[in-house]
Amino acid sequence: MPRDEASPLPKSILFLCGMNAIRSPMAEAIAREALPKSVFVASAGVRAGARDPFVDAVLAEKGLALGDRQPQRLDDLEDAYFDLIVTLAPEAHHAALELTRSMAVEVEYWPTADPSGAAGSRERIMDAYRDVYERIAARIAARFGASDTPN
């Protein structure tokens, strides 16, 4: 849903997925580029994960990078309070609802396919990751009114 111009952007957004290896770091990189620097953006996973080289490759195609950032778990965050938590996987959504049970935090579920199951040639796998990137970028643009979302 497009952002109502009268409603302010959240001051802090957490993107949460299963292992903080693909969807949530991709969303974090897109949001950091598209949203004003005044919005704090982070990502985490429910479980420990390993950095995915296909994410780095797709982000590089878009002129984005994760730098030396490594996957982190929700439990590893210094501060788990965010104005908005966007969950990208069912297990992440469940964890966010548990975490925010006694907190006034908005939680949104954006079901997003996990491209790590793609098989075939490198190009076919890259296409699956590119599709996830494009879907997340479009969702960020629609939700936050970010017109300069990297494409």
mmCIF file with all atom_site columns, C-alpha atoms in Angstrom:
data_model
loop_
_atom_site.group_PDB
_atom_site.id
_atom_site.type_symbol
_atom_site.label_atom_id
_atom_site.label_alt_id
_atom_site.label_comp_id
_atom_site.label_asym_id
_atom_site.label_entity_id
_atom_site.label_seq_id
_atom_site.pdbx_PDB_ins_code
_atom_site.Cartn_x
_atom_site.Cartn_y
_atom_site.Cartn_z
_atom_site.occupancy
_atom_site.B_iso_or_equiv
_atom_site.pdbx_formal_charge
_atom_site.auth_seq_id
_atom_site.auth_comp_id
_atom_site.auth_asym_id
_atom_site.auth_atom_id
_atom_site.pdbx_PDB_model_num
ATOM 1   C CA . MET A 1 1   ? 0.000  0.000   0.000   1.00 0.00 ? 1   MET A CA 1
ATOM 2   C CA . PRO A 1 2   ? 1.412  3.444   -0.877  1.00 0.00 ? 2   PRO A CA 1
ATOM 3   C CA . ARG A 1 3   ? 2.467  5.687   1.943   1.00 0.00 ? 3   ARG A CA 1
ATOM 4   C CA . ASP A 1 4   ? 0.076  8.460   2.880   1.00 0.00 ? 4   ASP A CA 1
ATOM 5   C CA . GLU A 1 5   ? 2.085  11.658  2.461   1.00 0.00 ? 5   GLU A CA 1
ATOM 6   C CA . ALA A 1 6   ? 0.657  12.934  5.756   1.00 0.00 ? 6   ALA A CA 1
ATOM 7   C CA . SER A 1 7   ? 2.011  9.977   7.725   1.00 0.00 ? 7   SER A CA 1
ATOM 8   C CA . PRO A 1 8   ? 5.694  10.149  8.551   1.00 0.00 ? 8   PRO A CA 1
ATOM 9   C CA . LEU A 1 9   ? 8.181  7.459   7.645   1.00 0.00 ? 9   LEU A CA 1
ATOM 10  C CA . PRO A 1 10  ? 9.110  5.136   10.493  1.00 0.00 ? 10  PRO A CA 1
ATOM 11  C CA . LYS A 1 11  ? 12.254 6.288   12.301  1.00 0.00 ? 11  LYS A CA 1
ATOM 12  C CA . SER A 1 12  ? 13.603 2.735   12.379  1.00 0.00 ? 12  SER A CA 1
ATOM 13  C CA . ILE A 1 13  ? 12.902 -0.355  10.280  1.00 0.00 ? 13  ILE A CA 1
ATOM 14  C CA . LEU A 1 14  ? 14.046 -3.937  10.813  1.00 0.00 ? 14  LEU A CA 1
ATOM 15  C CA . PHE A 1 15  ? 13.879 -6.411  7.943   1.00 0.00 ? 15  PHE A CA 1
ATOM 16  C CA . LEU A 1 16  ? 13.679 -9.945  9.349   1.00 0.00 ? 16  LEU A CA 1
ATOM 17  C CA . CYS A 1 17  ? 13.974 -13.308 7.579   1.00 0.00 ? 17  CYS A CA 1
ATOM 18  C CA . GLY A 1 18  ? 15.148 -16.819 8.345   1.00 0.00 ? 18  GLY A CA 1
ATOM 19  C CA . MET A 1 19  ? 18.949 -16.527 8.354   1.00 0.00 ? 19  MET A CA 1
ATOM 20  C CA . ASN A 1 20  ? 19.719 -12.903 7.372   1.00 0.00 ? 20  ASN A CA 1
ATOM 21  C CA . ALA A 1 21  ? 21.563 -14.241 4.349   1.00 0.00 ? 21  ALA A CA 1
ATOM 22  C CA . ILE A 1 22  ? 19.407 -13.316 1.335   1.00 0.00 ? 22  ILE A CA 1
ATOM 23  C CA . ARG A 1 23  ? 16.083 -11.506 1.645   1.00 0.00 ? 23  ARG A CA 1
ATOM 24  C CA . SER A 1 24  ? 16.594 -9.285  4.684   1.00 0.00 ? 24  SER A CA 1
ATOM 25  C CA . PRO A 1 25  ? 20.115 -8.029  3.829   1.00 0.00 ? 25  PRO A CA 1
ATOM 26  C CA . MET A 1 26  ? 18.907 -7.373  0.288   1.00 0.00 ? 26  MET A CA 1
ATOM 27  C CA . ALA A 1 27  ? 15.954 -5.385  1.680   1.00 0.00 ? 27  ALA A CA 1
ATOM 28  C CA . GLU A 1 28  ? 18.280 -3.527  4.044   1.00 0.00 ? 28  GLU A CA 1
ATOM 29  C CA . ALA A 1 29  ? 20.603 -2.498  1.185   1.00 0.00 ? 29  ALA A CA 1
ATOM 30  C CA . ILE A 1 30  ? 17.688 -1.350  -0.996  1.00 0.00 ? 30  ILE A CA 1
ATOM 31  C CA . ALA A 1 31  ? 16.044 0.595   1.832   1.00 0.00 ? 31  ALA A CA 1
ATOM 32  C CA . ARG A 1 32  ? 19.314 2.271   2.866   1.00 0.00 ? 32  ARG A CA 1
ATOM 33  C CA . GLU A 1 33  ? 19.687 3.554   -0.678  1.00 0.00 ? 33  GLU A CA 1
ATOM 34  C CA . ALA A 1 34  ? 16.038 4.517   -1.216  1.00 0.00 ? 34  ALA A CA 1
ATOM 35  C CA . LEU A 1 35  ? 15.039 6.044   2.118   1.00 0.00 ? 35  LEU A CA 1
ATOM 36  C CA . PRO A 1 36  ? 16.298 9.222   3.768   1.00 0.00 ? 36  PRO A CA 1
ATOM 37  C CA . LYS A 1 37  ? 19.418 8.788   5.899   1.00 0.00 ? 37  LYS A CA 1
ATOM 38  C CA . SER A 1 38  ? 17.325 9.825   8.926   1.00 0.00 ? 38  SER A CA 1
ATOM 39  C CA . VAL A 1 39  ? 15.591 6.416   8.811   1.00 0.00 ? 39  VAL A CA 1
ATOM 40  C CA . PHE A 1 40  ? 17.596 3.755   10.678  1.00 0.00 ? 40  PHE A CA 1
ATOM 41  C CA . VAL A 1 41  ? 17.513 0.498   8.699   1.00 0.00 ? 41  VAL A CA 1
ATOM 42  C CA . ALA A 1 42  ? 18.768 -2.889  9.899   1.00 0.00 ? 42  ALA A CA 1
ATOM 43  C CA . SER A 1 43  ? 18.234 -6.559  9.173   1.00 0.00 ? 43  SER A CA 1
ATOM 44  C CA . ALA A 1 44  ? 18.503 -9.806  11.068  1.00 0.00 ? 44  ALA A CA 1
ATOM 45  C CA . GLY A 1 45  ? 17.556 -13.454 10.911  1.00 0.00 ? 45  GLY A CA 1
ATOM 46  C CA . VAL A 1 46  ? 15.826 -15.822 13.273  1.00 0.00 ? 46  VAL A CA 1
ATOM 47  C CA . ARG A 1 47  ? 18.695 -18.316 12.954  1.00 0.00 ? 47  ARG A CA 1
ATOM 48  C CA . ALA A 1 48  ? 22.398 -17.978 12.172  1.00 0.00 ? 48  ALA A CA 1
ATOM 49  C CA . GLY A 1 49  ? 23.213 -17.892 8.483   1.00 0.00 ? 49  GLY A CA 1
ATOM 50  C CA . ALA A 1 50  ? 26.155 -17.427 6.142   1.00 0.00 ? 50  ALA A CA 1
ATOM 51  C CA . ARG A 1 51  ? 26.634 -14.628 3.636   1.00 0.00 ? 51  ARG A CA 1
ATOM 52  C CA . ASP A 1 52  ? 25.292 -15.587 0.200   1.00 0.00 ? 52  ASP A CA 1
ATOM 53  C CA . PRO A 1 53  ? 27.560 -14.686 -2.759  1.00 0.00 ? 53  PRO A CA 1
ATOM 54  C CA . PHE A 1 54  ? 24.582 -14.435 -5.127  1.00 0.00 ? 54  PHE A CA 1
ATOM 55  C CA . VAL A 1 55  ? 23.215 -11.565 -3.013  1.00 0.00 ? 55  VAL A CA 1
ATOM 56  C CA . ASP A 1 56  ? 26.530 -9.757  -3.397  1.00 0.00 ? 56  ASP A CA 1
ATOM 57  C CA . ALA A 1 57  ? 26.452 -10.347 -7.166  1.00 0.00 ? 57  ALA A CA 1
ATOM 58  C CA . VAL A 1 58  ? 22.889 -9.038  -7.612  1.00 0.00 ? 58  VAL A CA 1
ATOM 59  C CA . LEU A 1 59  ? 23.513 -6.009  -5.397  1.00 0.00 ? 59  LEU A CA 1
ATOM 60  C CA . ALA A 1 60  ? 26.707 -5.234  -7.347  1.00 0.00 ? 60  ALA A CA 1
ATOM 61  C CA . GLU A 1 61  ? 24.662 -5.205  -10.575 1.00 0.00 ? 61  GLU A CA 1
ATOM 62  C CA . LYS A 1 62  ? 22.521 -2.476  -8.977  1.00 0.00 ? 62  LYS A CA 1
ATOM 63  C CA . GLY A 1 63  ? 25.477 -0.483  -7.685  1.00 0.00 ? 63  GLY A CA 1
ATOM 64  C CA . LEU A 1 64  ? 24.866 -1.546  -4.078  1.00 0.00 ? 64  LEU A CA 1
ATOM 65  C CA . ALA A 1 65  ? 27.028 -3.470  -1.618  1.00 0.00 ? 65  ALA A CA 1
ATOM 66  C CA . LEU A 1 66  ? 26.826 -4.942  1.859   1.00 0.00 ? 66  LEU A CA 1
ATOM 67  C CA . GLY A 1 67  ? 30.429 -4.027  2.626   1.00 0.00 ? 67  GLY A CA 1
ATOM 68  C CA . ASP A 1 68  ? 31.848 -6.143  5.424   1.00 0.00 ? 68  ASP A CA 1
ATOM 69  C CA . ARG A 1 69  ? 28.402 -6.759  6.934   1.00 0.00 ? 69  ARG A CA 1
ATOM 70  C CA . GLN A 1 70  ? 27.814 -10.341 8.071   1.00 0.00 ? 70  GLN A CA 1
ATOM 71  C CA . PRO A 1 71  ? 24.503 -12.077 8.856   1.00 0.00 ? 71  PRO A CA 1
ATOM 72  C CA . GLN A 1 72  ? 23.244 -11.494 12.378  1.00 0.00 ? 72  GLN A CA 1
ATOM 73  C CA . ARG A 1 73  ? 20.540 -13.085 14.456  1.00 0.00 ? 73  ARG A CA 1
ATOM 74  C CA . LEU A 1 74  ? 17.628 -11.235 16.007  1.00 0.00 ? 74  LEU A CA 1
ATOM 75  C CA . ASP A 1 75  ? 18.987 -12.260 19.421  1.00 0.00 ? 75  ASP A CA 1
ATOM 76  C CA . ASP A 1 76  ? 22.307 -10.547 18.584  1.00 0.00 ? 76  ASP A CA 1
ATOM 77  C CA . LEU A 1 77  ? 20.794 -7.085  18.103  1.00 0.00 ? 77  LEU A CA 1
ATOM 78  C CA . GLU A 1 78  ? 21.780 -4.606  20.794  1.00 0.00 ? 78  GLU A CA 1
ATOM 79  C CA . ASP A 1 79  ? 18.344 -3.003  20.670  1.00 0.00 ? 79  ASP A CA 1
ATOM 80  C CA . ALA A 1 80  ? 15.357 -4.944  19.363  1.00 0.00 ? 80  ALA A CA 1
ATOM 81  C CA . TYR A 1 81  ? 13.000 -1.965  19.407  1.00 0.00 ? 81  TYR A CA 1
ATOM 82  C CA . PHE A 1 82  ? 12.024 -0.678  15.970  1.00 0.00 ? 82  PHE A CA 1
ATOM 83  C CA . ASP A 1 83  ? 9.082  1.393   14.800  1.00 0.00 ? 83  ASP A CA 1
ATOM 84  C CA . LEU A 1 84  ? 8.423  -1.167  12.064  1.00 0.00 ? 84  LEU A CA 1
ATOM 85  C CA . ILE A 1 85  ? 9.473  -4.779  11.624  1.00 0.00 ? 85  ILE A CA 1
ATOM 86  C CA . VAL A 1 86  ? 9.029  -6.148  8.112   1.00 0.00 ? 86  VAL A CA 1
ATOM 87  C CA . THR A 1 87  ? 9.095  -9.931  8.028   1.00 0.00 ? 87  THR A CA 1
ATOM 88  C CA . LEU A 1 88  ? 9.974  -11.730 4.815   1.00 0.00 ? 88  LEU A CA 1
ATOM 89  C CA . ALA A 1 89  ? 9.509  -15.379 5.840   1.00 0.00 ? 89  ALA A CA 1
ATOM 90  C CA . PRO A 1 90  ? 6.890  -17.242 7.901   1.00 0.00 ? 90  PRO A CA 1
ATOM 91  C CA . GLU A 1 91  ? 9.290  -18.174 10.730  1.00 0.00 ? 91  GLU A CA 1
ATOM 92  C CA . ALA A 1 92  ? 10.454 -14.551 10.917  1.00 0.00 ? 92  ALA A CA 1
ATOM 93  C CA . HIS A 1 93  ? 6.868  -13.342 11.131  1.00 0.00 ? 93  HIS A CA 1
ATOM 94  C CA . HIS A 1 94  ? 6.143  -15.710 13.998  1.00 0.00 ? 94  HIS A CA 1
ATOM 95  C CA . ALA A 1 95  ? 9.304  -14.568 15.823  1.00 0.00 ? 95  ALA A CA 1
ATOM 96  C CA . ALA A 1 96  ? 8.427  -10.890 15.324  1.00 0.00 ? 96  ALA A CA 1
ATOM 97  C CA . LEU A 1 97  ? 4.908  -11.373 16.671  1.00 0.00 ? 97  LEU A CA 1
ATOM 98  C CA . GLU A 1 98  ? 6.338  -13.163 19.731  1.00 0.00 ? 98  GLU A CA 1
ATOM 99  C CA . LEU A 1 99  ? 8.930  -10.434 20.261  1.00 0.00 ? 99  LEU A CA 1
ATOM 100 C CA . THR A 1 100 ? 6.422  -7.597  19.979  1.00 0.00 ? 100 THR A CA 1
ATOM 101 C CA . ARG A 1 101 ? 3.644  -9.214  21.995  1.00 0.00 ? 101 ARG A CA 1
ATOM 102 C CA . SER A 1 102 ? 4.015  -6.597  24.752  1.00 0.00 ? 102 SER A CA 1
ATOM 103 C CA . MET A 1 103 ? 5.392  -3.760  22.615  1.00 0.00 ? 103 MET A CA 1
ATOM 104 C CA . ALA A 1 104 ? 3.729  -1.151  20.433  1.00 0.00 ? 104 ALA A CA 1
ATOM 105 C CA . VAL A 1 105 ? 5.602  -2.062  17.273  1.00 0.00 ? 105 VAL A CA 1
ATOM 106 C CA . GLU A 1 106 ? 4.070  -2.359  13.830  1.00 0.00 ? 106 GLU A CA 1
ATOM 107 C CA . VAL A 1 107 ? 4.780  -5.706  12.151  1.00 0.00 ? 107 VAL A CA 1
ATOM 108 C CA . GLU A 1 108 ? 4.164  -6.267  8.450   1.00 0.00 ? 108 GLU A CA 1
ATOM 109 C CA . TYR A 1 109 ? 4.485  -9.569  6.630   1.00 0.00 ? 109 TYR A CA 1
ATOM 110 C CA . TRP A 1 110 ? 5.814  -9.383  3.088   1.00 0.00 ? 110 TRP A CA 1
ATOM 111 C CA . PRO A 1 111 ? 5.903  -13.027 1.927   1.00 0.00 ? 111 PRO A CA 1
ATOM 112 C CA . THR A 1 112 ? 9.028  -13.345 -0.200  1.00 0.00 ? 112 THR A CA 1
ATOM 113 C CA . ALA A 1 113 ? 10.271 -16.456 -1.972  1.00 0.00 ? 113 ALA A CA 1
ATOM 114 C CA . ASP A 1 114 ? 13.626 -17.904 -0.967  1.00 0.00 ? 114 ASP A CA 1
ATOM 115 C CA . PRO A 1 115 ? 15.715 -18.039 -4.166  1.00 0.00 ? 115 PRO A CA 1
ATOM 116 C CA . SER A 1 116 ? 18.350 -20.368 -2.674  1.00 0.00 ? 116 SER A CA 1
ATOM 117 C CA . GLY A 1 117 ? 16.425 -23.361 -3.986  1.00 0.00 ? 117 GLY A CA 1
ATOM 118 C CA . ALA A 1 118 ? 16.895 -22.295 -7.607  1.00 0.00 ? 118 ALA A CA 1
ATOM 119 C CA . ALA A 1 119 ? 18.735 -24.844 -9.723  1.00 0.00 ? 119 ALA A CA 1
ATOM 120 C CA . GLY A 1 120 ? 20.352 -24.912 -13.130 1.00 0.00 ? 120 GLY A CA 1
ATOM 121 C CA . SER A 1 121 ? 22.888 -22.606 -14.680 1.00 0.00 ? 121 SER A CA 1
ATOM 122 C CA . ARG A 1 122 ? 24.454 -19.696 -12.843 1.00 0.00 ? 122 ARG A CA 1
ATOM 123 C CA . GLU A 1 123 ? 22.352 -17.336 -14.948 1.00 0.00 ? 123 GLU A CA 1
ATOM 124 C CA . ARG A 1 124 ? 19.154 -19.149 -14.002 1.00 0.00 ? 124 ARG A CA 1
ATOM 125 C CA . ILE A 1 125 ? 20.059 -18.921 -10.294 1.00 0.00 ? 125 ILE A CA 1
ATOM 126 C CA . MET A 1 126 ? 20.962 -15.237 -10.708 1.00 0.00 ? 126 MET A CA 1
ATOM 127 C CA . ASP A 1 127 ? 17.565 -14.652 -12.334 1.00 0.00 ? 127 ASP A CA 1
ATOM 128 C CA . ALA A 1 128 ? 15.843 -16.085 -9.236  1.00 0.00 ? 128 ALA A CA 1
ATOM 129 C CA . TYR A 1 129 ? 17.834 -13.694 -7.003  1.00 0.00 ? 129 TYR A CA 1
ATOM 130 C CA . ARG A 1 130 ? 17.169 -10.767 -9.371  1.00 0.00 ? 130 ARG A CA 1
ATOM 131 C CA . ASP A 1 131 ? 13.448 -11.512 -9.179  1.00 0.00 ? 131 ASP A CA 1
ATOM 132 C CA . VAL A 1 132 ? 13.541 -11.375 -5.367  1.00 0.00 ? 132 VAL A CA 1
ATOM 133 C CA . TYR A 1 133 ? 15.495 -8.107  -5.557  1.00 0.00 ? 133 TYR A CA 1
ATOM 134 C CA . GLU A 1 134 ? 12.944 -6.545  -7.927  1.00 0.00 ? 134 GLU A CA 1
ATOM 135 C CA . ARG A 1 135 ? 9.994  -7.663  -5.807  1.00 0.00 ? 135 ARG A CA 1
ATOM 136 C CA . ILE A 1 136 ? 11.530 -6.264  -2.624  1.00 0.00 ? 136 ILE A CA 1
ATOM 137 C CA . ALA A 1 137 ? 12.517 -3.004  -4.350  1.00 0.00 ? 137 ALA A CA 1
ATOM 138 C CA . ALA A 1 138 ? 8.981  -2.577  -5.698  1.00 0.00 ? 138 ALA A CA 1
ATOM 139 C CA . ARG A 1 139 ? 7.474  -3.286  -2.293  1.00 0.00 ? 139 ARG A CA 1
ATOM 140 C CA . ILE A 1 140 ? 9.767  -0.751  -0.594  1.00 0.00 ? 140 ILE A CA 1
ATOM 141 C CA . ALA A 1 141 ? 8.923  1.860   -3.224  1.00 0.00 ? 141 ALA A CA 1
ATOM 142 C CA . ALA A 1 142 ? 5.185  1.236   -2.845  1.00 0.00 ? 142 ALA A CA 1
ATOM 143 C CA . ARG A 1 143 ? 5.187  1.122   0.959   1.00 0.00 ? 143 ARG A CA 1
ATOM 144 C CA . PHE A 1 144 ? 7.474  4.040   1.684   1.00 0.00 ? 144 PHE A CA 1
ATOM 145 C CA . GLY A 1 145 ? 6.929  6.203   -1.388  1.00 0.00 ? 145 GLY A CA 1
ATOM 146 C CA . ALA A 1 146 ? 10.590 5.842   -2.249  1.00 0.00 ? 146 ALA A CA 1
ATOM 147 C CA . SER A 1 147 ? 10.762 6.987   -5.838  1.00 0.00 ? 147 SER A CA 1
ATOM 148 C CA . ASP A 1 148 ? 14.522 6.536   -6.152  1.00 0.00 ? 148 ASP A CA 1
ATOM 149 C CA . THR A 1 149 ? 14.563 2.839   -5.291  1.00 0.00 ? 149 THR A CA 1
ATOM 150 C CA . PRO A 1 150 ? 17.565 1.355   -7.140  1.00 0.00 ? 150 PRO A CA 1
ATOM 151 C CA . ASN A 1 151 ? 16.596 -0.682  -10.168 1.00 0.00 ? 151 ASN A CA 1
#
